[in-house]
Amino acid sequence: MSTPVRASEATRPRVPRRKWTDSSLLLWITTPLLLLVFIAAWKAYTVLFGVGELMLPPPETVGAALVELMQGSLIYEAIKVTLYETLVGFALAAVIGVALGIVLGKARRLERVLSPFLVATQVVPKVAIVPLFLLWFGFGTTSKIFMAAIIAFFVMMQNTILGIRSIEPGHRDLMRVIQAPWWKRVISLDIPSSLPYVLTGVELGIVFAITGAVVGEYLGGDEGLGALATMMLAGLRTDMLFAVVIVMTVLGFLLYAVTAAIRRFAIPWHESSGRPTSL
Amino acid sequence: MSADTMTGGAAISIKGVGKEYTTDAGPVRALTPTDLEIKPREFVVLLGPSGCGKTTLLRMLGGLITPTEGTITIGDKLLYSEGDTRPSREALGSLGFVFQQSTLMPWRKIWKNIALPLEGKGVGRKERRQRAEELAEMMGLAGFLEHLPRALSGGMQQRVAIARALVHRPSILLMDEPFGALDAMTRDRMNSMLQQLWMDTGKTTVLVTHSISEAVFLADRVVLLSQRPGRIQDVVEIDFPRPRSLDIVKTPQFGEIVQHLRKQLGEV
């Protein structure tokens, strides 16, 4: 059964109107809504099952703790330390990861020789190395920087290798035909062509970096958000522990948002711009 | 077969050039040693079925594949002498190459795509821009200099690729099935445009195709290559007056030549 098409309908140019559900406006409505649902469920759970404050404090207690936390100076000091460790560790990982990625992406034989070792560095449970790092680099920020770096490094290197490998053979031929010198090939082809992949690595890397820093802080030292969280736990302030975790989450989210914004700015020509990769 | 003499004035001279690939299953011969001379300002089309080595031959002319044997001379400069593993840079400079895909860089504006071959060669930005503008004008792309490639249709992208191949003012244009990825109508238009461009600029042109009518429409000389291992099976001079209109395809003479080539390709 076919619907008769009226002439007026057939000739009228169809304006592709974006449905409101497609727009980013939707996120501004759904996100708070879902958050509200989550908090309501949380509250209901604590009330219905009579969970103790120590096990799972109700949302309003955590809210109050968060306010209290933000009014003190302790949290800002901790944020500063964690942010510093994360950013320095991330930068270290980015520089080494991308540079090594470019080299290994270009030299296939070298990559094949080294790959078991590179994979091995990733298979080692990194949390198990933390004590070693503490031993080597002390309880200060240095050990956490290395922790952040080593966790973030691999994903950035892997993505860079993938990016270099994904360069179109036609583009390579072109660079040969026009006799571009090697540095010109790197600047005008290798880097821009692999940038979408590298930036995906960066988006993942920054999140891994903050994870690494916080895990390092959990396990040793008395500075940063991780250490603050363990202190709260030791003081049986579960509500404060939750508040610290919320701060960590927001911090990670902001760092991710920055890298996603960089992507949109750096590669406007690429399809991925406008929709950040989901983790 | 061309005379095997030292030629004064050939634009491209191919002597005993062949190619053998080594694969896991042993050596595979793509092209048997071949001789061919191409005159300045000549339009030569290499025609043949897939796997006849026509693209291999063209890519050797472009310095992208090293011949297994033989010598290639571009103008008065040796591109490959016997046993060379790398093309001579000097000879490569007088070649422009157009690929089957436009191979434009999606992150570069059109004018920067056109000017790419001039970068890193001591040509200032101002002059690069000017040269790009000239070529865009010539290729009917004038309004699109600031666009990104994705804003252009396939035919226009290929015109950008041609502009890019000409920007360093080469005397020879090599084209590897340049319109193979386009629809039939666009393809016809591009062929007319290419003929006009060739007549205006006088570039020696070598074009690879597997379309018989495209070959006959464009060429001064059609070089027919046979199935693997590739070798020159026939050379047909096409002497229709220029400029040829697309209607020429309907004339009996055109049909005869097409028929002749088709027979040799074993398609009839």
PDB file of N, CA and C in Angstrom, chain A residues 168 170-181 183-184 188-189 192-193 268-271, chain B residues 59 62-64 89 92-93 97 99 103-108 116-117 119-121 148 150 164:
ATOM      1  N   GLU A 168      47.683   7.215   4.038  1.00  0.00           N
ATOM      2  CA  GLU A 168      47.323   6.675   2.726  1.00  0.00           C
ATOM      3  C   GLU A 168      48.557   6.470   1.848  1.00  0.00           C
ATOM      4  N   GLY A 170      48.728   6.516  -1.247  1.00  0.00           N
ATOM      5  CA  GLY A 170      48.680   7.529  -2.303  1.00  0.00           C
ATOM      6  C   GLY A 170      49.378   8.812  -1.880  1.00  0.00           C
ATOM      7  N   HIS A 171      49.182   9.190  -0.621  1.00  0.00           N
ATOM      8  CA  HIS A 171      49.849  10.389  -0.114  1.00  0.00           C
ATOM      9  C   HIS A 171      51.362  10.201  -0.044  1.00  0.00           C
ATOM     10  N   ARG A 172      51.772   8.995   0.340  1.00  0.00           N
ATOM     11  CA  ARG A 172      53.208   8.711   0.364  1.00  0.00           C
ATOM     12  C   ARG A 172      53.810   8.796  -1.038  1.00  0.00           C
ATOM     13  N   ASP A 173      53.097   8.182  -2.018  1.00  0.00           N
ATOM     14  CA  ASP A 173      53.556   8.253  -3.410  1.00  0.00           C
ATOM     15  C   ASP A 173      53.694   9.696  -3.849  1.00  0.00           C
ATOM     16  N   LEU A 174      52.684  10.482  -3.492  1.00  0.00           N
ATOM     17  CA  LEU A 174      52.697  11.890  -3.876  1.00  0.00           C
ATOM     18  C   LEU A 174      53.947  12.588  -3.348  1.00  0.00           C
ATOM     19  N   MET A 175      54.253  12.370  -2.082  1.00  0.00           N
ATOM     20  CA  MET A 175      55.418  13.027  -1.491  1.00  0.00           C
ATOM     21  C   MET A 175      56.706  12.596  -2.192  1.00  0.00           C
ATOM     22  N   ARG A 176      56.733  11.356  -2.665  1.00  0.00           N
ATOM     23  CA  ARG A 176      57.917  10.897  -3.398  1.00  0.00           C
ATOM     24  C   ARG A 176      58.000  11.559  -4.763  1.00  0.00           C
ATOM     25  N   VAL A 177      56.854  11.609  -5.449  1.00  0.00           N
ATOM     26  CA  VAL A 177      56.847  12.192  -6.790  1.00  0.00           C
ATOM     27  C   VAL A 177      57.270  13.656  -6.760  1.00  0.00           C
ATOM     28  N   ILE A 178      56.814  14.396  -5.745  1.00  0.00           N
ATOM     29  CA  ILE A 178      57.179  15.820  -5.700  1.00  0.00           C
ATOM     30  C   ILE A 178      58.526  16.019  -5.009  1.00  0.00           C
ATOM     31  N   GLN A 179      59.201  14.905  -4.686  1.00  0.00           N
ATOM     32  CA  GLN A 179      60.544  14.952  -4.118  1.00  0.00           C
ATOM     33  C   GLN A 179      60.611  15.781  -2.856  1.00  0.00           C
ATOM     34  N   ALA A 180      59.620  15.594  -1.984  1.00  0.00           N
ATOM     35  CA  ALA A 180      59.653  16.318  -0.720  1.00  0.00           C
ATOM     36  C   ALA A 180      60.779  15.754   0.145  1.00  0.00           C
ATOM     37  N   PRO A 181      61.596  16.643   0.725  1.00  0.00           N
ATOM     38  CA  PRO A 181      62.644  16.157   1.633  1.00  0.00           C
ATOM     39  C   PRO A 181      62.020  15.511   2.876  1.00  0.00           C
ATOM     40  N   TRP A 183      62.082  15.900   6.058  1.00  0.00           N
ATOM     41  CA  TRP A 183      61.464  16.726   7.105  1.00  0.00           C
ATOM     42  C   TRP A 183      60.124  17.280   6.639  1.00  0.00           C
ATOM     43  N   LYS A 184      60.056  17.502   5.331  1.00  0.00           N
ATOM     44  CA  LYS A 184      58.796  17.998   4.768  1.00  0.00           C
ATOM     45  C   LYS A 184      57.726  16.905   4.835  1.00  0.00           C
ATOM     46  N   SER A 188      54.473  17.752   6.752  1.00  0.00           N
ATOM     47  CA  SER A 188      53.297  17.966   5.912  1.00  0.00           C
ATOM     48  C   SER A 188      52.437  16.729   5.716  1.00  0.00           C
ATOM     49  N   LEU A 189      52.977  15.549   6.050  1.00  0.00           N
ATOM     50  CA  LEU A 189      52.154  14.356   5.880  1.00  0.00           C
ATOM     51  C   LEU A 189      52.025  13.546   7.175  1.00  0.00           C
ATOM     52  N   PRO A 192      50.226  15.720  10.301  1.00  0.00           N
ATOM     53  CA  PRO A 192      48.791  16.021  10.163  1.00  0.00           C
ATOM     54  C   PRO A 192      47.933  14.784   9.904  1.00  0.00           C
ATOM     55  N   SER A 193      48.480  13.825   9.151  1.00  0.00           N
ATOM     56  CA  SER A 193      47.690  12.658   8.805  1.00  0.00           C
ATOM     57  C   SER A 193      47.418  11.767  10.011  1.00  0.00           C
ATOM     58  N   PRO A 268      39.787  20.343  12.505  1.00  0.00           N
ATOM     59  CA  PRO A 268      38.404  20.630  12.091  1.00  0.00           C
ATOM     60  C   PRO A 268      38.023  19.902  10.807  1.00  0.00           C
ATOM     61  N   TRP A 269      39.052  19.453  10.040  1.00  0.00           N
ATOM     62  CA  TRP A 269      38.780  18.794   8.765  1.00  0.00           C
ATOM     63  C   TRP A 269      38.366  17.341   8.947  1.00  0.00           C
ATOM     64  N   HIS A 270      38.591  16.795  10.141  1.00  0.00           N
ATOM     65  CA  HIS A 270      38.363  15.362  10.337  1.00  0.00           C
ATOM     66  C   HIS A 270      36.933  15.080  10.790  1.00  0.00           C
ATOM     67  N   GLU A 271      36.416  13.923  10.363  1.00  0.00           N
ATOM     68  CA  GLU A 271      35.019  13.574  10.678  1.00  0.00           C
ATOM     69  C   GLU A 271      34.780  13.516  12.185  1.00  0.00           C
TER      70      GLU A 271
ATOM     71  N   ARG B  59      54.380   4.084 -13.455  1.00  0.00           N
ATOM     72  CA  ARG B  59      54.985   4.363 -12.142  1.00  0.00           C
ATOM     73  C   ARG B  59      56.518   4.334 -12.217  1.00  0.00           C
ATOM     74  N   GLY B  62      57.431   7.632 -13.418  1.00  0.00           N
ATOM     75  CA  GLY B  62      57.284   8.624 -12.357  1.00  0.00           C
ATOM     76  C   GLY B  62      58.278   8.445 -11.218  1.00  0.00           C
ATOM     77  N   GLY B  63      59.168   7.474 -11.352  1.00  0.00           N
ATOM     78  CA  GLY B  63      60.187   7.274 -10.318  1.00  0.00           C
ATOM     79  C   GLY B  63      59.653   6.590  -9.072  1.00  0.00           C
ATOM     80  N   LEU B  64      58.466   5.980  -9.164  1.00  0.00           N
ATOM     81  CA  LEU B  64      57.880   5.331  -7.986  1.00  0.00           C
ATOM     82  C   LEU B  64      58.235   3.856  -7.900  1.00  0.00           C
ATOM     83  N   ARG B  89      67.091  12.750  -9.245  1.00  0.00           N
ATOM     84  CA  ARG B  89      66.230  13.846  -8.795  1.00  0.00           C
ATOM     85  C   ARG B  89      66.018  14.875  -9.902  1.00  0.00           C
ATOM     86  N   LEU B  92      63.398  13.750 -12.368  1.00  0.00           N
ATOM     87  CA  LEU B  92      62.061  13.737 -11.754  1.00  0.00           C
ATOM     88  C   LEU B  92      61.419  15.122 -11.748  1.00  0.00           C
ATOM     89  N   GLY B  93      62.263  16.137 -11.673  1.00  0.00           N
ATOM     90  CA  GLY B  93      61.758  17.495 -11.587  1.00  0.00           C
ATOM     91  C   GLY B  93      60.942  17.934 -12.786  1.00  0.00           C
ATOM     92  N   PHE B  97      52.694  14.235 -11.852  1.00  0.00           N
ATOM     93  CA  PHE B  97      52.012  12.943 -11.780  1.00  0.00           C
ATOM     94  C   PHE B  97      50.603  13.135 -11.236  1.00  0.00           C
ATOM     95  N   PHE B  99      47.369  10.858  -9.931  1.00  0.00           N
ATOM     96  CA  PHE B  99      47.007   9.506  -9.511  1.00  0.00           C
ATOM     97  C   PHE B  99      45.532   9.226  -9.786  1.00  0.00           C
ATOM     98  N   THR B 103      44.220  12.108  -4.143  1.00  0.00           N
ATOM     99  CA  THR B 103      45.260  12.203  -3.102  1.00  0.00           C
ATOM    100  C   THR B 103      45.459  13.632  -2.596  1.00  0.00           C
ATOM    101  N   LEU B 104      44.343  14.367  -2.486  1.00  0.00           N
ATOM    102  CA  LEU B 104      44.445  15.689  -1.868  1.00  0.00           C
ATOM    103  C   LEU B 104      44.550  15.494  -0.363  1.00  0.00           C
ATOM    104  N   MET B 105      45.213  16.426   0.287  1.00  0.00           N
ATOM    105  CA  MET B 105      45.311  16.322   1.735  1.00  0.00           C
ATOM    106  C   MET B 105      44.113  17.031   2.340  1.00  0.00           C
ATOM    107  N   PRO B 106      43.284  16.264   3.068  1.00  0.00           N
ATOM    108  CA  PRO B 106      41.996  16.812   3.516  1.00  0.00           C
ATOM    109  C   PRO B 106      42.128  17.989   4.477  1.00  0.00           C
ATOM    110  N   TRP B 107      43.329  18.152   5.073  1.00  0.00           N
ATOM    111  CA  TRP B 107      43.490  19.242   6.033  1.00  0.00           C
ATOM    112  C   TRP B 107      44.012  20.510   5.371  1.00  0.00           C
ATOM    113  N   ARG B 108      44.307  20.430   4.079  1.00  0.00           N
ATOM    114  CA  ARG B 108      44.839  21.603   3.396  1.00  0.00           C
ATOM    115  C   ARG B 108      43.772  22.263   2.540  1.00  0.00           C
ATOM    116  N   LEU B 116      51.500  22.574  -2.916  1.00  0.00           N
ATOM    117  CA  LEU B 116      52.334  21.652  -2.125  1.00  0.00           C
ATOM    118  C   LEU B 116      53.693  21.310  -2.758  1.00  0.00           C
ATOM    119  N   PRO B 117      53.738  20.997  -4.062  1.00  0.00           N
ATOM    120  CA  PRO B 117      55.042  20.607  -4.635  1.00  0.00           C
ATOM    121  C   PRO B 117      56.096  21.718  -4.578  1.00  0.00           C
ATOM    122  N   GLU B 119      56.546  23.698  -1.935  1.00  0.00           N
ATOM    123  CA  GLU B 119      56.976  23.938  -0.558  1.00  0.00           C
ATOM    124  C   GLU B 119      58.309  23.253  -0.269  1.00  0.00           C
ATOM    125  N   GLY B 120      59.103  23.922   0.541  1.00  0.00           N
ATOM    126  CA  GLY B 120      60.399  23.360   0.916  1.00  0.00           C
ATOM    127  C   GLY B 120      61.397  23.385  -0.220  1.00  0.00           C
ATOM    128  N   LYS B 121      61.104  24.185  -1.249  1.00  0.00           N
ATOM    129  CA  LYS B 121      62.003  24.232  -2.397  1.00  0.00           C
ATOM    130  C   LYS B 121      62.455  25.658  -2.676  1.00  0.00           C
ATOM    131  N   LEU B 148      38.147  23.548   1.682  1.00  0.00           N
ATOM    132  CA  LEU B 148      38.799  22.272   1.958  1.00  0.00           C
ATOM    133  C   LEU B 148      38.330  21.269   0.906  1.00  0.00           C
ATOM    134  N   ARG B 150      37.013  18.423   0.907  1.00  0.00           N
ATOM    135  CA  ARG B 150      35.745  17.706   1.061  1.00  0.00           C
ATOM    136  C   ARG B 150      34.551  18.509   0.544  1.00  0.00           C
ATOM    137  N   ARG B 164      47.853  20.637  -9.247  1.00  0.00           N
ATOM    138  CA  ARG B 164      49.008  20.369  -8.393  1.00  0.00           C
ATOM    139  C   ARG B 164      50.150  19.735  -9.190  1.00  0.00           C
TER     140      ARG B 164
END
